[in-house]
Amino acid sequence: MAMLLAQITDTHVMAASDDQVRGVDPSARLLTVVRTLNALDPRPDLVLVTGDLTADGGPDDYAHLRGILGQLDMPYYVLPGNHDDRECIRAAFRQDGYLPATGYLNYVLEGYPLRIVALDTLHDGHPGGRLCLDRLQWLETTLAEERDAPTLIAMHHPPFVTGLAAFDRDPLEGADAFASIVAGNRHVERVLCGHLHRAVSTRWHGLTVSAAPATAFEIALDLRPGAGFRASRGSTPGYQLHMLTSGGLVTHTAYL
């Protein structure tokens, strides 16, 4: 059975209308992406929002984000990134019923042709992510429950070396253990990430891992050792569509 999943990431919204991040209005950009997704034919079955939901925001910012995402005409699901606050996310989206009441914001989406496992990689106070023993054990148990179901893992931080020094300086802790778990679960189709503010993909331990472009702003492509963060001038919001076909998962990257 076919399935179409949209991924948006690194939205970085703020409640104050005059606030900008690196010279752009992230809320306006996100709203444009929301309207674009609503107008697609065929329309996505769901939208995954893979972290950095606000720019180090508080409750007002998450309420503002919920107001924008609530305009989507299809279900949407959020997960945390390094700029997020776990408890603020839980409070803002608790009523939707998919987030756990306590602990890490790991969850599973069932009932679709593709089983979706969302993994919380937030490491409080650090730009890089972390997969601790508790989260790795949860992942291993969750993947073992449905070995016959094609499965997608969604997380904010990519587990691979990107060549972008600004990100590689703070890698995902626990990436090797994560690789061992995934390697033993051949039903995992793909790992989807955010964080990089660029469309990046690799073949990693026999599995395709990809990062989607940001809706807020793009990071310039700079592969020099020691390079820092630099926003691309004139960049536009992006998103990805992941289509499940009889041959596997096919990804299309689009920019507005």
mmCIF file of C-alpha atoms in Angstrom:
data_model
loop_
_atom_site.group_PDB
_atom_site.id
_atom_site.type_symbol
_atom_site.label_atom_id
_atom_site.label_comp_id
_atom_site.label_asym_id
_atom_site.label_seq_id
_atom_site.Cartn_x
_atom_site.Cartn_y
_atom_site.Cartn_z
ATOM 1 C CA MET A 1 0.000 0.000 0.000
ATOM 2 C CA ALA A 2 1.354 3.453 -0.902
ATOM 3 C CA MET A 3 1.914 6.161 1.676
ATOM 4 C CA LEU A 4 3.051 9.769 1.398
ATOM 5 C CA LEU A 5 4.757 11.387 4.380
ATOM 6 C CA ALA A 6 5.890 15.028 4.555
ATOM 7 C CA GLN A 7 8.854 16.065 6.702
ATOM 8 C CA ILE A 8 9.512 19.596 7.888
ATOM 9 C CA THR A 9 12.215 20.503 10.351
ATOM 10 C CA ASP A 10 14.063 23.266 12.187
ATOM 11 C CA THR A 11 11.129 25.651 12.229
ATOM 12 C CA HIS A 12 12.645 27.896 14.972
ATOM 13 C CA VAL A 13 9.455 29.921 15.482
ATOM 14 C CA MET A 14 8.907 32.604 18.126
ATOM 15 C CA ALA A 15 5.682 34.124 19.394
ATOM 16 C CA ALA A 16 6.797 37.764 19.003
ATOM 17 C CA SER A 17 5.809 38.893 15.498
ATOM 18 C CA ASP A 18 8.860 41.120 15.055
ATOM 19 C CA ASP A 19 11.401 38.480 16.090
ATOM 20 C CA GLN A 20 13.734 37.162 13.414
ATOM 21 C CA VAL A 21 16.347 34.417 13.242
ATOM 22 C CA ARG A 22 19.361 35.139 11.035
ATOM 23 C CA GLY A 23 17.441 37.824 9.164
ATOM 24 C CA VAL A 24 14.271 35.863 8.360
ATOM 25 C CA ASP A 25 10.814 35.486 9.870
ATOM 26 C CA PRO A 26 10.595 31.757 10.658
ATOM 27 C CA SER A 27 6.878 31.878 11.489
ATOM 28 C CA ALA A 28 5.967 33.366 8.112
ATOM 29 C CA ARG A 29 8.131 30.811 6.350
ATOM 30 C CA LEU A 30 6.542 27.924 8.227
ATOM 31 C CA LEU A 31 3.051 29.183 7.432
ATOM 32 C CA THR A 32 3.957 29.257 3.739
ATOM 33 C CA VAL A 33 5.124 25.641 3.934
ATOM 34 C CA VAL A 34 1.918 24.643 5.743
ATOM 35 C CA ARG A 35 -0.188 26.201 2.974
ATOM 36 C CA THR A 36 1.956 24.507 0.340
ATOM 37 C CA LEU A 37 1.486 21.075 1.918
ATOM 38 C CA ASN A 38 -2.273 21.627 2.160
ATOM 39 C CA ALA A 39 -2.381 22.390 -1.575
ATOM 40 C CA LEU A 40 -0.470 19.287 -2.687
ATOM 41 C CA ASP A 41 -2.189 16.664 -4.825
ATOM 42 C CA PRO A 42 -1.877 13.984 -3.638
ATOM 43 C CA ARG A 43 -1.944 15.329 -0.117
ATOM 44 C CA PRO A 44 0.464 13.804 2.438
ATOM 45 C CA ASP A 45 -1.007 11.295 4.883
ATOM 46 C CA LEU A 46 0.840 12.970 7.760
ATOM 47 C CA VAL A 47 3.548 15.493 8.572
ATOM 48 C CA LEU A 48 6.580 14.842 10.775
ATOM 49 C CA VAL A 49 8.231 17.878 12.380
ATOM 50 C CA THR A 50 11.720 16.708 13.304
ATOM 51 C CA GLY A 51 12.883 19.111 15.974
ATOM 52 C CA ASP A 52 14.164 22.581 16.770
ATOM 53 C CA LEU A 53 10.539 23.635 16.873
ATOM 54 C CA THR A 54 11.269 27.013 18.478
ATOM 55 C CA ALA A 55 14.334 29.213 18.871
ATOM 56 C CA ASP A 56 15.028 28.348 22.522
ATOM 57 C CA GLY A 57 11.410 29.182 23.243
ATOM 58 C CA GLY A 58 9.034 29.014 26.162
ATOM 59 C CA PRO A 59 5.328 28.170 26.517
ATOM 60 C CA ASP A 60 4.155 31.147 24.425
ATOM 61 C CA ASP A 61 6.375 30.125 21.535
ATOM 62 C CA TYR A 62 5.092 26.544 21.555
ATOM 63 C CA ALA A 63 1.506 27.802 21.691
ATOM 64 C CA HIS A 64 2.308 29.993 18.682
ATOM 65 C CA LEU A 65 3.803 26.999 16.865
ATOM 66 C CA ARG A 66 0.732 24.921 17.629
ATOM 67 C CA GLY A 67 -1.426 27.641 16.092
ATOM 68 C CA ILE A 68 0.531 27.468 12.833
ATOM 69 C CA LEU A 69 0.763 23.674 12.638
ATOM 70 C CA GLY A 70 -2.925 23.436 13.519
ATOM 71 C CA GLN A 71 -3.692 24.870 10.086
ATOM 72 C CA LEU A 72 -2.435 21.670 8.440
ATOM 73 C CA ASP A 73 -5.204 19.632 6.831
ATOM 74 C CA MET A 74 -3.555 16.348 7.836
ATOM 75 C CA PRO A 75 -2.252 14.914 11.133
ATOM 76 C CA TYR A 76 1.124 16.172 12.312
ATOM 77 C CA TYR A 77 3.577 14.908 14.928
ATOM 78 C CA VAL A 78 6.468 16.732 16.590
ATOM 79 C CA LEU A 79 9.694 15.627 18.247
ATOM 80 C CA PRO A 80 12.381 17.620 20.073
ATOM 81 C CA GLY A 81 15.676 19.076 18.901
ATOM 82 C CA ASN A 82 18.526 20.745 20.764
ATOM 83 C CA HIS A 83 16.787 24.151 20.810
ATOM 84 C CA ASP A 84 13.674 22.684 22.419
ATOM 85 C CA ASP A 85 12.331 22.233 25.912
ATOM 86 C CA ARG A 86 10.971 18.755 26.521
ATOM 87 C CA GLU A 87 8.378 19.771 29.113
ATOM 88 C CA CYS A 88 7.133 22.733 27.075
ATOM 89 C CA ILE A 89 6.556 20.388 24.124
ATOM 90 C CA ARG A 90 4.745 17.912 26.353
ATOM 91 C CA ALA A 91 2.481 20.639 27.730
ATOM 92 C CA ALA A 92 1.738 22.213 24.333
ATOM 93 C CA PHE A 93 0.928 18.955 22.516
ATOM 94 C CA ARG A 94 -0.297 16.739 25.364
ATOM 95 C CA GLN A 95 -3.907 16.846 24.180
ATOM 96 C CA ASP A 96 -3.011 15.176 20.880
ATOM 97 C CA GLY A 97 -2.449 11.926 22.736
ATOM 98 C CA TYR A 98 0.746 10.525 21.181
ATOM 99 C CA LEU A 99 3.371 11.903 23.571
ATOM 100 C CA PRO A 100 4.252 9.970 26.753
ATOM 101 C CA ALA A 101 3.117 11.566 30.010
ATOM 102 C CA THR A 102 6.609 11.419 31.549
ATOM 103 C CA GLY A 103 10.202 10.838 30.535
ATOM 104 C CA TYR A 104 11.689 11.056 27.080
ATOM 105 C CA LEU A 105 9.481 12.018 24.148
ATOM 106 C CA ASN A 106 9.763 8.675 22.362
ATOM 107 C CA TYR A 107 6.630 7.312 20.689
ATOM 108 C CA VAL A 108 5.358 4.999 17.953
ATOM 109 C CA LEU A 109 2.790 5.731 15.252
ATOM 110 C CA GLU A 110 0.802 2.663 14.244
ATOM 111 C CA GLY A 111 -1.975 2.157 11.720
ATOM 112 C CA TYR A 112 -0.091 3.384 8.665
ATOM 113 C CA PRO A 113 1.544 1.219 5.977
ATOM 114 C CA LEU A 114 4.847 2.423 7.456
ATOM 115 C CA ARG A 115 5.445 2.046 11.199
ATOM 116 C CA ILE A 116 6.996 5.260 12.527
ATOM 117 C CA VAL A 117 9.279 5.249 15.562
ATOM 118 C CA ALA A 118 10.084 8.719 16.928
ATOM 119 C CA LEU A 119 13.249 8.961 18.982
ATOM 120 C CA ASP A 120 14.080 11.775 21.414
ATOM 121 C CA THR A 121 17.773 12.741 20.972
ATOM 122 C CA LEU A 122 17.675 15.940 23.055
ATOM 123 C CA HIS A 123 20.697 16.333 25.358
ATOM 124 C CA ASP A 124 19.732 19.163 27.694
ATOM 125 C CA GLY A 125 22.134 22.095 27.494
ATOM 126 C CA HIS A 126 24.130 20.710 24.564
ATOM 127 C CA PRO A 127 23.916 21.386 20.811
ATOM 128 C CA GLY A 128 24.746 17.777 20.018
ATOM 129 C CA GLY A 129 22.325 14.945 20.690
ATOM 130 C CA ARG A 130 22.480 11.949 22.982
ATOM 131 C CA LEU A 131 21.088 8.440 22.969
ATOM 132 C CA CYS A 132 21.497 7.145 26.498
ATOM 133 C CA LEU A 133 21.052 3.529 27.598
ATOM 134 C CA ASP A 134 17.372 4.075 28.474
ATOM 135 C CA ARG A 135 16.547 5.446 25.027
ATOM 136 C CA LEU A 136 18.575 2.780 23.246
ATOM 137 C CA GLN A 137 16.860 0.008 25.219
ATOM 138 C CA TRP A 138 13.462 1.515 24.414
ATOM 139 C CA LEU A 139 14.375 1.580 20.725
ATOM 140 C CA GLU A 140 15.608 -2.016 20.702
ATOM 141 C CA THR A 141 12.450 -3.257 22.441
ATOM 142 C CA THR A 142 10.177 -1.199 20.187
ATOM 143 C CA LEU A 143 11.787 -2.416 16.956
ATOM 144 C CA ALA A 144 11.583 -6.032 18.116
ATOM 145 C CA GLU A 145 7.816 -5.787 18.630
ATOM 146 C CA GLU A 146 6.990 -5.617 14.896
ATOM 147 C CA ARG A 147 9.763 -7.151 12.804
ATOM 148 C CA ASP A 148 7.419 -7.765 9.865
ATOM 149 C CA ALA A 149 6.389 -4.116 9.545
ATOM 150 C CA PRO A 150 8.422 -1.720 7.366
ATOM 151 C CA THR A 151 9.659 0.866 9.857
ATOM 152 C CA LEU A 152 10.893 4.435 9.785
ATOM 153 C CA ILE A 153 12.950 6.012 12.581
ATOM 154 C CA ALA A 154 12.573 9.785 12.996
ATOM 155 C CA MET A 155 15.008 11.774 15.141
ATOM 156 C CA HIS A 156 16.521 15.245 15.214
ATOM 157 C CA HIS A 157 20.276 14.648 15.296
ATOM 158 C CA PRO A 158 21.961 12.750 12.445
ATOM 159 C CA PRO A 159 24.181 9.862 13.590
ATOM 160 C CA PHE A 160 26.781 10.250 10.805
ATOM 161 C CA VAL A 161 29.772 12.501 10.089
ATOM 162 C CA THR A 162 28.466 15.185 7.735
ATOM 163 C CA GLY A 163 31.579 17.042 6.603
ATOM 164 C CA LEU A 164 30.035 20.212 8.049
ATOM 165 C CA ALA A 165 32.497 21.007 10.816
ATOM 166 C CA ALA A 166 30.098 23.180 12.795
ATOM 167 C CA PHE A 167 27.866 20.138 13.331
ATOM 168 C CA ASP A 168 30.535 17.439 13.483
ATOM 169 C CA ARG A 169 32.152 19.155 16.478
ATOM 170 C CA ASP A 170 29.140 18.073 18.549
ATOM 171 C CA PRO A 171 28.209 14.603 17.284
ATOM 172 C CA LEU A 172 25.379 12.392 18.461
ATOM 173 C CA GLU A 173 26.469 10.503 21.586
ATOM 174 C CA GLY A 174 25.529 6.834 21.397
ATOM 175 C CA ALA A 175 25.658 6.700 17.587
ATOM 176 C CA ASP A 176 27.703 3.463 17.546
ATOM 177 C CA ALA A 177 25.243 1.667 19.815
ATOM 178 C CA PHE A 178 22.395 3.030 17.703
ATOM 179 C CA ALA A 179 24.095 1.585 14.605
ATOM 180 C CA SER A 180 24.338 -1.853 16.232
ATOM 181 C CA ILE A 181 20.625 -1.860 17.049
ATOM 182 C CA VAL A 182 19.560 -0.724 13.598
ATOM 183 C CA ALA A 183 21.864 -3.238 11.890
ATOM 184 C CA GLY A 184 20.023 -6.046 13.660
ATOM 185 C CA ASN A 185 16.614 -4.848 12.442
ATOM 186 C CA ARG A 186 16.468 -5.211 8.675
ATOM 187 C CA HIS A 187 12.868 -4.008 8.574
ATOM 188 C CA VAL A 188 14.041 -0.414 9.218
ATOM 189 C CA GLU A 189 13.609 1.379 5.876
ATOM 190 C CA ARG A 190 15.161 4.745 6.683
ATOM 191 C CA VAL A 191 16.292 7.109 9.420
ATOM 192 C CA LEU A 192 14.983 10.671 9.002
ATOM 193 C CA CYS A 193 16.753 13.574 10.717
ATOM 194 C CA GLY A 194 16.807 17.355 10.912
ATOM 195 C CA HIS A 195 19.419 19.593 12.561
ATOM 196 C CA LEU A 196 21.623 20.253 9.510
ATOM 197 C CA HIS A 197 19.428 22.910 7.839
ATOM 198 C CA ARG A 198 20.318 21.256 4.527
ATOM 199 C CA ALA A 199 19.201 18.231 2.518
ATOM 200 C CA VAL A 200 21.940 15.667 3.229
ATOM 201 C CA SER A 201 21.904 11.885 2.837
ATOM 202 C CA THR A 202 24.324 8.994 3.220
ATOM 203 C CA ARG A 203 24.544 5.218 3.291
ATOM 204 C CA TRP A 204 25.392 4.479 6.918
ATOM 205 C CA HIS A 205 25.953 0.955 8.254
ATOM 206 C CA GLY A 206 23.933 -0.398 5.338
ATOM 207 C CA LEU A 207 21.017 1.968 5.894
ATOM 208 C CA THR A 208 20.033 5.213 4.183
ATOM 209 C CA VAL A 209 19.973 8.150 6.606
ATOM 210 C CA SER A 210 18.749 11.538 5.416
ATOM 211 C CA ALA A 211 18.309 15.051 6.794
ATOM 212 C CA ALA A 212 15.666 17.435 5.450
ATOM 213 C CA PRO A 213 16.153 21.146 4.692
ATOM 214 C CA ALA A 214 14.927 23.649 7.257
ATOM 215 C CA THR A 215 11.869 25.818 6.936
ATOM 216 C CA ALA A 216 13.547 28.653 8.883
ATOM 217 C CA PHE A 217 16.878 29.219 7.141
ATOM 218 C CA GLU A 218 19.536 27.261 5.275
ATOM 219 C CA ILE A 219 23.102 26.743 6.497
ATOM 220 C CA ALA A 220 25.678 27.518 3.807
ATOM 221 C CA LEU A 221 27.538 24.592 2.293
ATOM 222 C CA ASP A 222 31.076 24.911 3.677
ATOM 223 C CA LEU A 223 33.149 21.724 3.842
ATOM 224 C CA ARG A 224 36.364 23.372 5.056
ATOM 225 C CA PRO A 225 37.808 21.968 8.304
ATOM 226 C CA GLY A 226 37.029 24.314 11.146
ATOM 227 C CA ALA A 227 34.258 26.175 9.316
ATOM 228 C CA GLY A 228 31.573 27.803 11.436
ATOM 229 C CA PHE A 229 27.863 28.410 11.004
ATOM 230 C CA ARG A 230 26.887 30.719 8.179
ATOM 231 C CA ALA A 231 23.365 31.192 6.850
ATOM 232 C CA SER A 232 22.890 31.054 3.084
ATOM 233 C CA ARG A 233 21.799 34.330 1.552
ATOM 234 C CA GLY A 234 18.510 34.282 -0.299
ATOM 235 C CA SER A 235 17.617 30.739 0.771
ATOM 236 C CA THR A 236 13.990 29.615 0.709
ATOM 237 C CA PRO A 237 12.084 27.216 2.982
ATOM 238 C CA GLY A 238 12.301 23.538 2.114
ATOM 239 C CA TYR A 239 10.611 20.260 2.938
ATOM 240 C CA GLN A 240 10.768 16.622 1.912
ATOM 241 C CA LEU A 241 8.182 14.116 0.747
ATOM 242 C CA HIS A 242 8.839 10.454 1.486
ATOM 243 C CA MET A 243 6.753 8.059 -0.608
ATOM 244 C CA LEU A 244 6.449 4.417 0.362
ATOM 245 C CA THR A 245 6.191 2.268 -2.776
ATOM 246 C CA SER A 246 6.459 -1.437 -3.484
ATOM 247 C CA GLY A 247 10.197 -0.892 -3.987
ATOM 248 C CA GLY A 248 10.834 1.007 -0.751
ATOM 249 C CA LEU A 249 10.962 4.616 0.354
ATOM 250 C CA VAL A 250 11.487 7.322 -2.312
ATOM 251 C CA THR A 251 12.367 10.876 -1.236
ATOM 252 C CA HIS A 252 11.738 14.168 -3.021
ATOM 253 C CA THR A 253 13.180 17.480 -1.776
ATOM 254 C CA ALA A 254 11.273 20.670 -2.586
ATOM 255 C CA TYR A 255 11.989 24.373 -2.040
ATOM 256 C CA LEU A 256 9.462 27.187 -2.132
#
